[in-house]
Amino acid sequence: MSRPPNEIPTIWTTGFTDVFNTGTWRAATPVYAWRPSPCLVDCPIDNAIPRWIKYISEGDYQQAWLELVETNPFPAVTGRVCHHPCEGHCNREVLEAVVGINGLEHFLGDHALDHGWALPEAAEPVGKRVAVVGGGPAGLSCAYHLRRLGYQVTIFEARERLGGLLRHGIPEYRLAAQVADREIQRVVDLGVEVRTSTSVGDSQAFAQLREEYDAVFVAVGAQQAKRLPHLDAGAGAGRVLDGLDYLRRCIEGATRGLGERMTVIGGGSAAVDVARTARRLGHRVSMVALETRAVMPAQREEVEEALEEGVALFDGAMVTRVEATAGGLRLDCVKVQLDPTAPAGELRPLPVDGGGFVLEADVIVTAIGQDPNLTAFGGDIRVDAGVAAAAPDTAATTAAGVFAGGDAAGTSRFVSVAIGDGRRAAYGIAAYLGHPDAEVVVRHTLEQAVNRNEVNVFYFDFAERNEKAKAPVAERLTGFAEVNRVFTPEQAAAEAARCLTCGTCIECDNCFVFCPDMAVKKDDSKSDSPEGRYVILDQYCKGCGLCVAECPRGAVHLEQVTQ
Amino acid sequence: MEPFHAEPNYIIEEAPVFSSGHNACPGCGEALAVRYVLNSMGPKTVAVIPPSCIAIISGPQPYSSMRIPVYQTTLEASAASAAGIRRALVRQGKDDVNVLVIAGDGGTYDIGFQALSGAAERNEDMVYVCLDNEGYMNTGAQKSSSTPYLAYTTSTPGGKPNDKKDIAEIMAAHRVPYVATATVGYPEDLARKVAKAKEMRGLRFIVVLTPCLDGWGVPDDGAVRVSRLAVQTGFFPLYEVEEGERYAINVGPTPGWPVERYLETQRRYRHLTADQVAAIQAHVDHKWSLLHARAKVECVPMFQGAEI
Amino acid sequence: MTTLTTGASQAGMPELLPGDVRMLLTGNYAVSYGAMRARPQVVPIYPITPQTPIAEKISDLQLAGEFDVDLMTAESEHSAMSACITASLTGVRVFTATASQGLMLMHEMLHYASGAMTPIVMVNVNRTIGSPWGFWPDQTDSLAQRDTGWIQLYTENGQESLDTVIQAFRIAEQLLVPAMVIHEAFYISHALEPVVVPAQERVDEYLPPFAPQHRLDPEIGESWGNVVNQDMFYRHRKRLGEAMARVPETAIAADTEYEALMGRGYGILERYRMEGAEIAVVAFGAMCGTARVAVDRLREAGVSVGLLKIKLFRPFPIEQVRAAVAGVPKLVVMERNFSPGVGGVLHQELKAALYGMADPPQVHGYLAGVGGVNVSARKIEELVGKAMTEEPVAESVWQR
């Protein structure tokens, strides 16, 4: 059966279709690209949360922790006190409930402390010095990242000990002091020079710092409590305290003689901290907040815990007048509604007709916020509405080489925001100082993040969310032991397994498995990366998008072919 | 480890039999099924393919998308053709070669049924895979006896007045060694069933629900999703039958998932009224009760999934 | 020059060579023995009257251990032929048999088999095609398959059927063209005659094992039957035609060698008492046996008449037929078939073959045996006489 050369045989095949180029059919091409997860976007410290959760689920706690401290050196602290906005847009909610990221962070943070793991070492010195004014979470975070970038760092702390709010503003039952101390020490151990009891109290001292150092980071916090003058006037001296004072006195053991009945005014975490601390010290506590429970700035959990512990909450109310009486203080209160037309950030209470009521107390503690004291810096840097004006990405102020962050430069009053500010400031400083490798931290947006339509939850089983166990209420009220218990390893594993790992390829093979054209290839020579090791075979991919549709986590997307 | 699929413990082992560059539409469910059927059967296989989309996918002369000998037969003759190959192989002492049929539903439920039934009665030694896209999709979406109740096709523009044949039960009634249902949304399950069938002897029959994007009215990236919904809503149960009587239900419907969730993903059901949807639901429920009775079990769903 | 091989052994008992066995067999049983000697490995088959004794005898021989074969009892002729094609494409020798409606049901696959170049050998026992129902010898069933690309060889008796089955494998496998061996219901299929079953060793010498270069084999990996374009289809059909064109010479060579080995030969056609014939009866199949008697009688009566037996009908051996009738003034075709709108198929094919021949014979066509009606020697004598005295008409003429 000979045939002329080059004549196609009419029967019996001689070759295979992989000589064809079905890639020409394509109108869109799948592209593997790391995408931010909503938790990362929502995290003030830009933490690559899916990455370390993945390592927990694989049982590699140390690698998980190293991934976590890549941006946040205080996981044991934030695992306890962070307001965890990361759980706000978690795509897992489509299935049943958001992932307990905070609980996992708590677990990992404690596990690292238990095992004495050290933070990644400081980089080779780059020959520049940075002064950090303020040893709170923002300053410490900045110092940590600066050390890792190779800078010499000196922290100037006005108090005797580092920690700022972590040490002086958060009660022990939420954050045991030794936890904060140990995590702070790990940062110091990277070779940070610390000058405690050293206040940069005036513009002259500040000018000297700017002279001596290549850059300065101002993170002095917000120490000045806001006051309600009409209360002071009615109650008399010593009967109205501010929250930070009260908490400091508690820590110093100087709270005797305040009387049994306390009214706390405020709706934020600090107010709740005061109220719950007072309960532990035997006070009968009422709490008056302008906002209703649903919109109080305090975290939902801590409000619930406060109520469990016997705090009487009068939300959506305010104290209009205080009068000293023989039996103590008489507080005239009224129910209020907040004016919805008020500018954002401003609370404008409107009394409700017939909403008047009376409380009695021996002492009033106000916890309605603090303002920074920037008198030493205000001559050099611009101050807007009481806080230092700082660029959101670099923390740069209007003065060359001066950066600011934390409560000194913002109003959110969250520990994690301060830590995030410190990190961004460190990279901003590095960029300012011409570091060869450092780039300004780029924040992602929720629009860029993997959304609920882009995850494929078929590939996940239903699994109940794990919650931190809590100490029984009766036990809590006997002292200052921590309320929230850390996850067991079993809980941690189960909770980690609930993570969808949005936007990060974990090489589940779905794109490979579901390609009808065998146009997805796993290239094992590629290194492990958030984009995965898959490559699209251009010659064959018809652009159907099945790989995208079946990617459980949005780690591959289609891009239109433009030519 | 997260549970990816209905068969989380089954590791697919693919032999490189099915080649890229084939002529299937982008996102074709059938091509995906062919991949797992061929690659699970492996290179020591001779395949028979009747006219169908599979024949188109197999490639234009002189190229083949399948790195095994494939014989393209006439539409009604698949099982008989495969029998001839098997018998010739046996006479040549080539007992280690698999004989495989990959036919469509028209070539199986309809015109090819006599040859299939005869081969089943003789217990011819082959793996017969029906890639069921519920109609004559290659010729422009006409109805076959696999087209479901009320589905639109170009020959049933008002919706098909009768239900589809229950081919798995018909084949089980032949008491052949193995009958299974599978679908592309559960590739591990499909590959496992093919691999299991491969190790058996006699006539082994697997019907694979393979969404046809064009014929069903499904987007290019929707074949897998629709396939899964067919299972999750109970429209297409995944199960196995050995020797015509040992039933094992592999994946049960997801509790509370109405069949409407499956129907609404496809243009061919777009014309349905609420009453018609309810009628289909009742029908699906009834078929499940029959399957449970045959399986002699209360169905415990092995898998629960969700869909947005 | 003539390429004719004249059948020499029709008269008297066939000779016995060492190892041969003489048996009293029906035509169908003779086919079974012939098939057995050819050693097909797979026989897919479906029963239909009057073919059934072929299948039954093969079953008996298989059970007795004489015939090592895989007998596949298909659920239809269509499936039987489908399996024949694939078994052959997989590389084994394949045999089957059918009749009438069964052949009709196979029609699609007959085309498929020739397209696939599968050298299947099939015996068809001619029987009327419904409707209405009948069981009678009529060649319309096989003649309706003229265009399917199969070789058609018509035989006159059981011995010839046996020998032709063996020869058919040789021809088919040499050219990769399927072959049909055809004999008629009852006249041959069920008629008992002494038949020589040749020694296996000699058949083996004649018929080497079937070992096709291309086959369905994972070790080779070639696929068969993918969609072709117009050009490829054109070339493929042309190639089938070229193979078919080589059939007459191949068949003659096969017969010549067979005769040398077995002592019996038939040619692709036979001139019986054609010397100086003024008129010749043209027929195929069982009618030839009757026609020989008529010719003998007419010769005795002094009429110069002969018989031209057409054995190879597809391809129609135009060159050989023209040579065989050169110089004969008249031909009279005796038909046991009818194609409505055409008439007798042999009549029409013969006329077409002679068209353009210098000084061609006149051709009479008589639809004498349609539906299995008995055509006696006397009837043939009568029709020869009628033809001698009339001018032929274009159409075939109903004659009873």
PDB file of N, CA and C in Angstrom, chain B residues 43-46 58-64 66 68-74 76-77 80-81 83-85 87-89 91-92 94 97 114-115 118-119 122 124, chain C residues 41-42 68-76 78-79 82-83 85-87 89-92 108-109 112 216-219 221-228 232:
ATOM      1  N   PRO B  43      -3.030   3.321  27.813  1.00  0.00           N
ATOM      2  CA  PRO B  43      -2.631   3.141  26.416  1.00  0.00           C
ATOM      3  C   PRO B  43      -2.888   1.741  25.846  1.00  0.00           C
ATOM      4  N   LYS B  44      -3.054   0.766  26.716  1.00  0.00           N
ATOM      5  CA  LYS B  44      -3.311  -0.574  26.160  1.00  0.00           C
ATOM      6  C   LYS B  44      -4.816  -0.754  25.973  1.00  0.00           C
ATOM      7  N   THR B  45      -5.355   0.029  25.098  1.00  0.00           N
ATOM      8  CA  THR B  45      -6.798   0.067  24.898  1.00  0.00           C
ATOM      9  C   THR B  45      -7.083   0.252  23.413  1.00  0.00           C
ATOM     10  N   VAL B  46      -8.125  -0.399  22.954  1.00  0.00           N
ATOM     11  CA  VAL B  46      -8.654  -0.121  21.626  1.00  0.00           C
ATOM     12  C   VAL B  46     -10.056   0.433  21.836  1.00  0.00           C
ATOM     13  N   SER B  58     -12.315  13.216  18.190  1.00  0.00           N
ATOM     14  CA  SER B  58     -11.206  12.267  18.000  1.00  0.00           C
ATOM     15  C   SER B  58     -10.270  12.722  16.881  1.00  0.00           C
ATOM     16  N   GLY B  59     -10.750  13.639  16.037  1.00  0.00           N
ATOM     17  CA  GLY B  59      -9.786  14.266  15.140  1.00  0.00           C
ATOM     18  C   GLY B  59     -10.005  13.972  13.676  1.00  0.00           C
ATOM     19  N   PRO B  60      -9.643  14.910  12.814  1.00  0.00           N
ATOM     20  CA  PRO B  60      -9.781  14.695  11.378  1.00  0.00           C
ATOM     21  C   PRO B  60      -8.616  13.862  10.856  1.00  0.00           C
ATOM     22  N   GLN B  61      -8.919  12.952   9.944  1.00  0.00           N
ATOM     23  CA  GLN B  61      -7.884  12.178   9.280  1.00  0.00           C
ATOM     24  C   GLN B  61      -6.799  13.116   8.744  1.00  0.00           C
ATOM     25  N   PRO B  62      -5.511  12.851   8.880  1.00  0.00           N
ATOM     26  CA  PRO B  62      -4.933  11.625   9.441  1.00  0.00           C
ATOM     27  C   PRO B  62      -4.519  11.777  10.908  1.00  0.00           C
ATOM     28  N   TYR B  63      -5.141  12.743  11.621  1.00  0.00           N
ATOM     29  CA  TYR B  63      -4.739  12.984  13.007  1.00  0.00           C
ATOM     30  C   TYR B  63      -5.759  12.406  13.965  1.00  0.00           C
ATOM     31  N   SER B  64      -5.267  11.989  15.108  1.00  0.00           N
ATOM     32  CA  SER B  64      -6.151  11.492  16.153  1.00  0.00           C
ATOM     33  C   SER B  64      -5.829  12.243  17.433  1.00  0.00           C
ATOM     34  N   MET B  66      -6.407  10.760  20.150  1.00  0.00           N
ATOM     35  CA  MET B  66      -6.344   9.661  21.104  1.00  0.00           C
ATOM     36  C   MET B  66      -5.148   8.768  20.774  1.00  0.00           C
ATOM     37  N   ILE B  68      -4.340   5.894  21.111  1.00  0.00           N
ATOM     38  CA  ILE B  68      -4.677   4.465  21.112  1.00  0.00           C
ATOM     39  C   ILE B  68      -5.358   4.210  19.771  1.00  0.00           C
ATOM     40  N   PRO B  69      -5.448   2.947  19.362  1.00  0.00           N
ATOM     41  CA  PRO B  69      -6.211   2.702  18.141  1.00  0.00           C
ATOM     42  C   PRO B  69      -7.696   2.962  18.394  1.00  0.00           C
ATOM     43  N   VAL B  70      -8.265   3.748  17.507  1.00  0.00           N
ATOM     44  CA  VAL B  70      -9.695   4.049  17.608  1.00  0.00           C
ATOM     45  C   VAL B  70     -10.356   3.628  16.307  1.00  0.00           C
ATOM     46  N   TYR B  71     -11.456   2.953  16.424  1.00  0.00           N
ATOM     47  CA  TYR B  71     -12.226   2.563  15.250  1.00  0.00           C
ATOM     48  C   TYR B  71     -13.539   3.310  15.292  1.00  0.00           C
ATOM     49  N   GLN B  72     -13.803   4.055  14.230  1.00  0.00           N
ATOM     50  CA  GLN B  72     -15.068   4.785  14.168  1.00  0.00           C
ATOM     51  C   GLN B  72     -16.081   3.958  13.408  1.00  0.00           C
ATOM     52  N   THR B  73     -17.136   3.606  14.101  1.00  0.00           N
ATOM     53  CA  THR B  73     -18.117   2.711  13.527  1.00  0.00           C
ATOM     54  C   THR B  73     -19.378   3.473  13.172  1.00  0.00           C
ATOM     55  N   THR B  74     -20.398   2.740  12.795  1.00  0.00           N
ATOM     56  CA  THR B  74     -21.672   3.381  12.481  1.00  0.00           C
ATOM     57  C   THR B  74     -22.455   3.597  13.766  1.00  0.00           C
ATOM     58  N   GLU B  76     -25.221   2.759  15.094  1.00  0.00           N
ATOM     59  CA  GLU B  76     -25.941   1.727  15.843  1.00  0.00           C
ATOM     60  C   GLU B  76     -25.073   0.540  16.218  1.00  0.00           C
ATOM     61  N   ALA B  77     -23.800   0.573  15.839  1.00  0.00           N
ATOM     62  CA  ALA B  77     -23.027  -0.674  15.859  1.00  0.00           C
ATOM     63  C   ALA B  77     -21.917  -0.719  16.899  1.00  0.00           C
ATOM     64  N   ALA B  80     -21.449  -3.986  19.064  1.00  0.00           N
ATOM     65  CA  ALA B  80     -21.098  -5.133  18.223  1.00  0.00           C
ATOM     66  C   ALA B  80     -19.682  -4.972  17.684  1.00  0.00           C
ATOM     67  N   SER B  81     -19.339  -3.753  17.314  1.00  0.00           N
ATOM     68  CA  SER B  81     -17.994  -3.512  16.802  1.00  0.00           C
ATOM     69  C   SER B  81     -16.955  -3.814  17.875  1.00  0.00           C
ATOM     70  N   ALA B  83     -17.315  -5.835  20.320  1.00  0.00           N
ATOM     71  CA  ALA B  83     -17.285  -7.279  20.534  1.00  0.00           C
ATOM     72  C   ALA B  83     -16.363  -7.950  19.516  1.00  0.00           C
ATOM     73  N   GLY B  84     -16.440  -7.471  18.276  1.00  0.00           N
ATOM     74  CA  GLY B  84     -15.586  -8.050  17.246  1.00  0.00           C
ATOM     75  C   GLY B  84     -14.110  -7.835  17.564  1.00  0.00           C
ATOM     76  N   ILE B  85     -13.793  -6.646  18.061  1.00  0.00           N
ATOM     77  CA  ILE B  85     -12.399  -6.355  18.413  1.00  0.00           C
ATOM     78  C   ILE B  85     -11.953  -7.268  19.553  1.00  0.00           C
ATOM     79  N   ARG B  87     -13.047 -10.126  20.513  1.00  0.00           N
ATOM     80  CA  ARG B  87     -12.914 -11.529  20.123  1.00  0.00           C
ATOM     81  C   ARG B  87     -11.657 -11.749  19.283  1.00  0.00           C
ATOM     82  N   ALA B  88     -11.362 -10.784  18.437  1.00  0.00           N
ATOM     83  CA  ALA B  88     -10.133 -10.906  17.644  1.00  0.00           C
ATOM     84  C   ALA B  88      -8.898 -10.809  18.538  1.00  0.00           C
ATOM     85  N   LEU B  89      -8.954  -9.916  19.519  1.00  0.00           N
ATOM     86  CA  LEU B  89      -7.810  -9.783  20.436  1.00  0.00           C
ATOM     87  C   LEU B  89      -7.587 -11.076  21.209  1.00  0.00           C
ATOM     88  N   ARG B  91      -8.366 -14.049  20.264  1.00  0.00           N
ATOM     89  CA  ARG B  91      -7.816 -15.051  19.359  1.00  0.00           C
ATOM     90  C   ARG B  91      -6.325 -14.808  19.114  1.00  0.00           C
ATOM     91  N   GLN B  92      -5.914 -13.543  19.266  1.00  0.00           N
ATOM     92  CA  GLN B  92      -4.490 -13.220  19.079  1.00  0.00           C
ATOM     93  C   GLN B  92      -3.708 -13.328  20.376  1.00  0.00           C
ATOM     94  N   LYS B  94      -4.056 -11.464  22.933  1.00  0.00           N
ATOM     95  CA  LYS B  94      -3.790 -10.143  23.534  1.00  0.00           C
ATOM     96  C   LYS B  94      -4.821  -9.871  24.634  1.00  0.00           C
ATOM     97  N   VAL B  97      -5.258  -6.242  26.584  1.00  0.00           N
ATOM     98  CA  VAL B  97      -5.721  -5.019  25.924  1.00  0.00           C
ATOM     99  C   VAL B  97      -7.178  -4.762  26.303  1.00  0.00           C
ATOM    100  N   GLN B 114     -29.950  -1.889  20.579  1.00  0.00           N
ATOM    101  CA  GLN B 114     -30.057  -3.330  20.298  1.00  0.00           C
ATOM    102  C   GLN B 114     -28.691  -4.006  20.386  1.00  0.00           C
ATOM    103  N   ALA B 115     -27.711  -3.362  19.764  1.00  0.00           N
ATOM    104  CA  ALA B 115     -26.372  -3.952  19.795  1.00  0.00           C
ATOM    105  C   ALA B 115     -25.833  -3.980  21.226  1.00  0.00           C
ATOM    106  N   GLY B 118     -27.637  -6.714  23.167  1.00  0.00           N
ATOM    107  CA  GLY B 118     -27.121  -8.019  22.757  1.00  0.00           C
ATOM    108  C   GLY B 118     -25.754  -8.281  23.357  1.00  0.00           C
ATOM    109  N   ALA B 119     -24.917  -7.268  23.321  1.00  0.00           N
ATOM    110  CA  ALA B 119     -23.577  -7.431  23.888  1.00  0.00           C
ATOM    111  C   ALA B 119     -23.655  -7.658  25.386  1.00  0.00           C
ATOM    112  N   ARG B 122     -24.646 -11.193  26.070  1.00  0.00           N
ATOM    113  CA  ARG B 122     -23.511 -12.102  25.861  1.00  0.00           C
ATOM    114  C   ARG B 122     -22.383 -11.802  26.829  1.00  0.00           C
ATOM    115  N   GLU B 124     -20.268  -9.422  26.733  1.00  0.00           N
ATOM    116  CA  GLU B 124     -19.051  -9.153  25.962  1.00  0.00           C
ATOM    117  C   GLU B 124     -18.079  -8.360  26.839  1.00  0.00           C
TER     118      GLU B 124
ATOM    119  N   GLN C  41     -10.806 -17.189  12.405  1.00  0.00           N
ATOM    120  CA  GLN C  41     -10.701 -17.219  13.868  1.00  0.00           C
ATOM    121  C   GLN C  41     -11.967 -16.722  14.559  1.00  0.00           C
ATOM    122  N   VAL C  42     -12.665 -15.860  13.872  1.00  0.00           N
ATOM    123  CA  VAL C  42     -13.899 -15.323  14.460  1.00  0.00           C
ATOM    124  C   VAL C  42     -15.022 -15.450  13.432  1.00  0.00           C
ATOM    125  N   ASP C  68     -11.559 -24.769  15.479  1.00  0.00           N
ATOM    126  CA  ASP C  68     -11.141 -23.870  16.558  1.00  0.00           C
ATOM    127  C   ASP C  68     -11.520 -22.452  16.169  1.00  0.00           C
ATOM    128  N   VAL C  69     -12.678 -22.019  16.633  1.00  0.00           N
ATOM    129  CA  VAL C  69     -13.184 -20.725  16.185  1.00  0.00           C
ATOM    130  C   VAL C  69     -13.975 -20.078  17.308  1.00  0.00           C
ATOM    131  N   ASP C  70     -14.001 -18.759  17.274  1.00  0.00           N
ATOM    132  CA  ASP C  70     -14.877 -18.027  18.192  1.00  0.00           C
ATOM    133  C   ASP C  70     -16.169 -17.726  17.439  1.00  0.00           C
ATOM    134  N   LEU C  71     -17.209 -18.428  17.785  1.00  0.00           N
ATOM    135  CA  LEU C  71     -18.494 -18.255  17.138  1.00  0.00           C
ATOM    136  C   LEU C  71     -19.299 -17.248  17.954  1.00  0.00           C
ATOM    137  N   MET C  72     -19.462 -16.077  17.398  1.00  0.00           N
ATOM    138  CA  MET C  72     -20.183 -15.025  18.122  1.00  0.00           C
ATOM    139  C   MET C  72     -21.622 -15.005  17.645  1.00  0.00           C
ATOM    140  N   THR C  73     -22.525 -15.382  18.543  1.00  0.00           N
ATOM    141  CA  THR C  73     -23.940 -15.428  18.173  1.00  0.00           C
ATOM    142  C   THR C  73     -24.537 -14.037  18.367  1.00  0.00           C
ATOM    143  N   ALA C  74     -24.444 -13.243  17.331  1.00  0.00           N
ATOM    144  CA  ALA C  74     -24.883 -11.845  17.420  1.00  0.00           C
ATOM    145  C   ALA C  74     -26.400 -11.774  17.551  1.00  0.00           C
ATOM    146  N   GLU C  75     -26.871 -10.578  17.915  1.00  0.00           N
ATOM    147  CA  GLU C  75     -28.317 -10.399  18.063  1.00  0.00           C
ATOM    148  C   GLU C  75     -28.950  -9.870  16.794  1.00  0.00           C
ATOM    149  N   SER C  76     -28.147  -9.704  15.731  1.00  0.00           N
ATOM    150  CA  SER C  76     -28.708  -9.297  14.434  1.00  0.00           C
ATOM    151  C   SER C  76     -27.626  -9.452  13.387  1.00  0.00           C
ATOM    152  N   HIS C  78     -26.894  -7.164  11.411  1.00  0.00           N
ATOM    153  CA  HIS C  78     -26.161  -5.902  11.400  1.00  0.00           C
ATOM    154  C   HIS C  78     -24.990  -5.956  12.379  1.00  0.00           C
ATOM    155  N   SER C  79     -25.288  -6.470  13.552  1.00  0.00           N
ATOM    156  CA  SER C  79     -24.220  -6.589  14.537  1.00  0.00           C
ATOM    157  C   SER C  79     -23.194  -7.627  14.120  1.00  0.00           C
ATOM    158  N   SER C  82     -21.040  -5.967  11.731  1.00  0.00           N
ATOM    159  CA  SER C  82     -20.246  -4.960  12.445  1.00  0.00           C
ATOM    160  C   SER C  82     -19.059  -5.614  13.143  1.00  0.00           C
ATOM    161  N   ALA C  83     -19.325  -6.739  13.763  1.00  0.00           N
ATOM    162  CA  ALA C  83     -18.259  -7.456  14.469  1.00  0.00           C
ATOM    163  C   ALA C  83     -17.276  -8.073  13.479  1.00  0.00           C
ATOM    164  N   ILE C  85     -16.336  -6.784  10.715  1.00  0.00           N
ATOM    165  CA  ILE C  85     -15.446  -5.717  10.241  1.00  0.00           C
ATOM    166  C   ILE C  85     -14.346  -5.453  11.272  1.00  0.00           C
ATOM    167  N   THR C  86     -14.751  -5.311  12.531  1.00  0.00           N
ATOM    168  CA  THR C  86     -13.733  -4.965  13.526  1.00  0.00           C
ATOM    169  C   THR C  86     -12.797  -6.135  13.805  1.00  0.00           C
ATOM    170  N   ALA C  87     -13.359  -7.342  13.794  1.00  0.00           N
ATOM    171  CA  ALA C  87     -12.466  -8.494  14.022  1.00  0.00           C
ATOM    172  C   ALA C  87     -11.423  -8.547  12.911  1.00  0.00           C
ATOM    173  N   LEU C  89     -10.432  -5.991  11.068  1.00  0.00           N
ATOM    174  CA  LEU C  89      -9.516  -4.850  11.224  1.00  0.00           C
ATOM    175  C   LEU C  89      -8.526  -5.068  12.357  1.00  0.00           C
ATOM    176  N   THR C  90      -8.917  -5.905  13.302  1.00  0.00           N
ATOM    177  CA  THR C  90      -8.002  -6.193  14.406  1.00  0.00           C
ATOM    178  C   THR C  90      -6.951  -7.221  13.981  1.00  0.00           C
ATOM    179  N   GLY C  91      -7.194  -7.854  12.825  1.00  0.00           N
ATOM    180  CA  GLY C  91      -6.134  -8.666  12.265  1.00  0.00           C
ATOM    181  C   GLY C  91      -6.379 -10.166  12.236  1.00  0.00           C
ATOM    182  N   VAL C  92      -7.638 -10.588  12.341  1.00  0.00           N
ATOM    183  CA  VAL C  92      -7.904 -12.027  12.242  1.00  0.00           C
ATOM    184  C   VAL C  92      -8.775 -12.311  11.016  1.00  0.00           C
ATOM    185  N   GLU C 108     -25.826  -1.565   5.109  1.00  0.00           N
ATOM    186  CA  GLU C 108     -25.004  -0.416   5.521  1.00  0.00           C
ATOM    187  C   GLU C 108     -23.573  -0.874   5.825  1.00  0.00           C
ATOM    188  N   MET C 109     -23.490  -1.995   6.547  1.00  0.00           N
ATOM    189  CA  MET C 109     -22.167  -2.437   6.983  1.00  0.00           C
ATOM    190  C   MET C 109     -21.373  -3.080   5.850  1.00  0.00           C
ATOM    191  N   TYR C 112     -19.525  -0.395   4.626  1.00  0.00           N
ATOM    192  CA  TYR C 112     -18.518  -0.061   5.635  1.00  0.00           C
ATOM    193  C   TYR C 112     -17.324  -1.009   5.556  1.00  0.00           C
ATOM    194  N   LEU C 216      -5.939  -2.752  14.114  1.00  0.00           N
ATOM    195  CA  LEU C 216      -6.216  -2.116  15.397  1.00  0.00           C
ATOM    196  C   LEU C 216      -5.373  -2.804  16.453  1.00  0.00           C
ATOM    197  N   ASP C 217      -4.307  -2.143  16.831  1.00  0.00           N
ATOM    198  CA  ASP C 217      -3.347  -2.787  17.716  1.00  0.00           C
ATOM    199  C   ASP C 217      -2.641  -1.683  18.519  1.00  0.00           C
ATOM    200  N   PRO C 218      -2.754  -1.724  19.828  1.00  0.00           N
ATOM    201  CA  PRO C 218      -2.087  -0.683  20.628  1.00  0.00           C
ATOM    202  C   PRO C 218      -0.587  -0.598  20.361  1.00  0.00           C
ATOM    203  N   GLU C 219       0.014  -1.705  19.930  1.00  0.00           N
ATOM    204  CA  GLU C 219       1.449  -1.663  19.628  1.00  0.00           C
ATOM    205  C   GLU C 219       1.726  -0.793  18.397  1.00  0.00           C
ATOM    206  N   GLY C 221      -0.921   1.581  17.117  1.00  0.00           N
ATOM    207  CA  GLY C 221      -1.511   2.858  17.521  1.00  0.00           C
ATOM    208  C   GLY C 221      -2.273   3.588  16.438  1.00  0.00           C
ATOM    209  N   GLU C 222      -2.398   3.006  15.265  1.00  0.00           N
ATOM    210  CA  GLU C 222      -3.155   3.686  14.209  1.00  0.00           C
ATOM    211  C   GLU C 222      -4.650   3.568  14.482  1.00  0.00           C
ATOM    212  N   SER C 223      -5.356   4.634  14.135  1.00  0.00           N
ATOM    213  CA  SER C 223      -6.811   4.627  14.249  1.00  0.00           C
ATOM    214  C   SER C 223      -7.426   4.540  12.871  1.00  0.00           C
ATOM    215  N   TRP C 224      -8.628   4.021  12.828  1.00  0.00           N
ATOM    216  CA  TRP C 224      -9.312   3.871  11.551  1.00  0.00           C
ATOM    217  C   TRP C 224     -10.644   4.601  11.543  1.00  0.00           C
ATOM    218  N   GLY C 225     -10.886   5.341  10.479  1.00  0.00           N
ATOM    219  CA  GLY C 225     -12.231   5.828  10.236  1.00  0.00           C
ATOM    220  C   GLY C 225     -12.464   7.278  10.558  1.00  0.00           C
ATOM    221  N   ASN C 226     -11.408   8.041  10.781  1.00  0.00           N
ATOM    222  CA  ASN C 226     -11.607   9.461  11.058  1.00  0.00           C
ATOM    223  C   ASN C 226     -12.181  10.180   9.836  1.00  0.00           C
ATOM    224  N   VAL C 227     -12.797  11.300  10.099  1.00  0.00           N
ATOM    225  CA  VAL C 227     -13.440  12.075   9.049  1.00  0.00           C
ATOM    226  C   VAL C 227     -12.397  12.524   8.011  1.00  0.00           C
ATOM    227  N   VAL C 228     -12.766  12.360   6.738  1.00  0.00           N
ATOM    228  CA  VAL C 228     -11.856  12.760   5.651  1.00  0.00           C
ATOM    229  C   VAL C 228     -12.471  13.923   4.887  1.00  0.00           C
ATOM    230  N   MET C 232      -9.771  13.345  -0.078  1.00  0.00           N
ATOM    231  CA  MET C 232      -9.372  12.039   0.466  1.00  0.00           C
ATOM    232  C   MET C 232     -10.433  10.990   0.162  1.00  0.00           C
TER     233      MET C 232
END
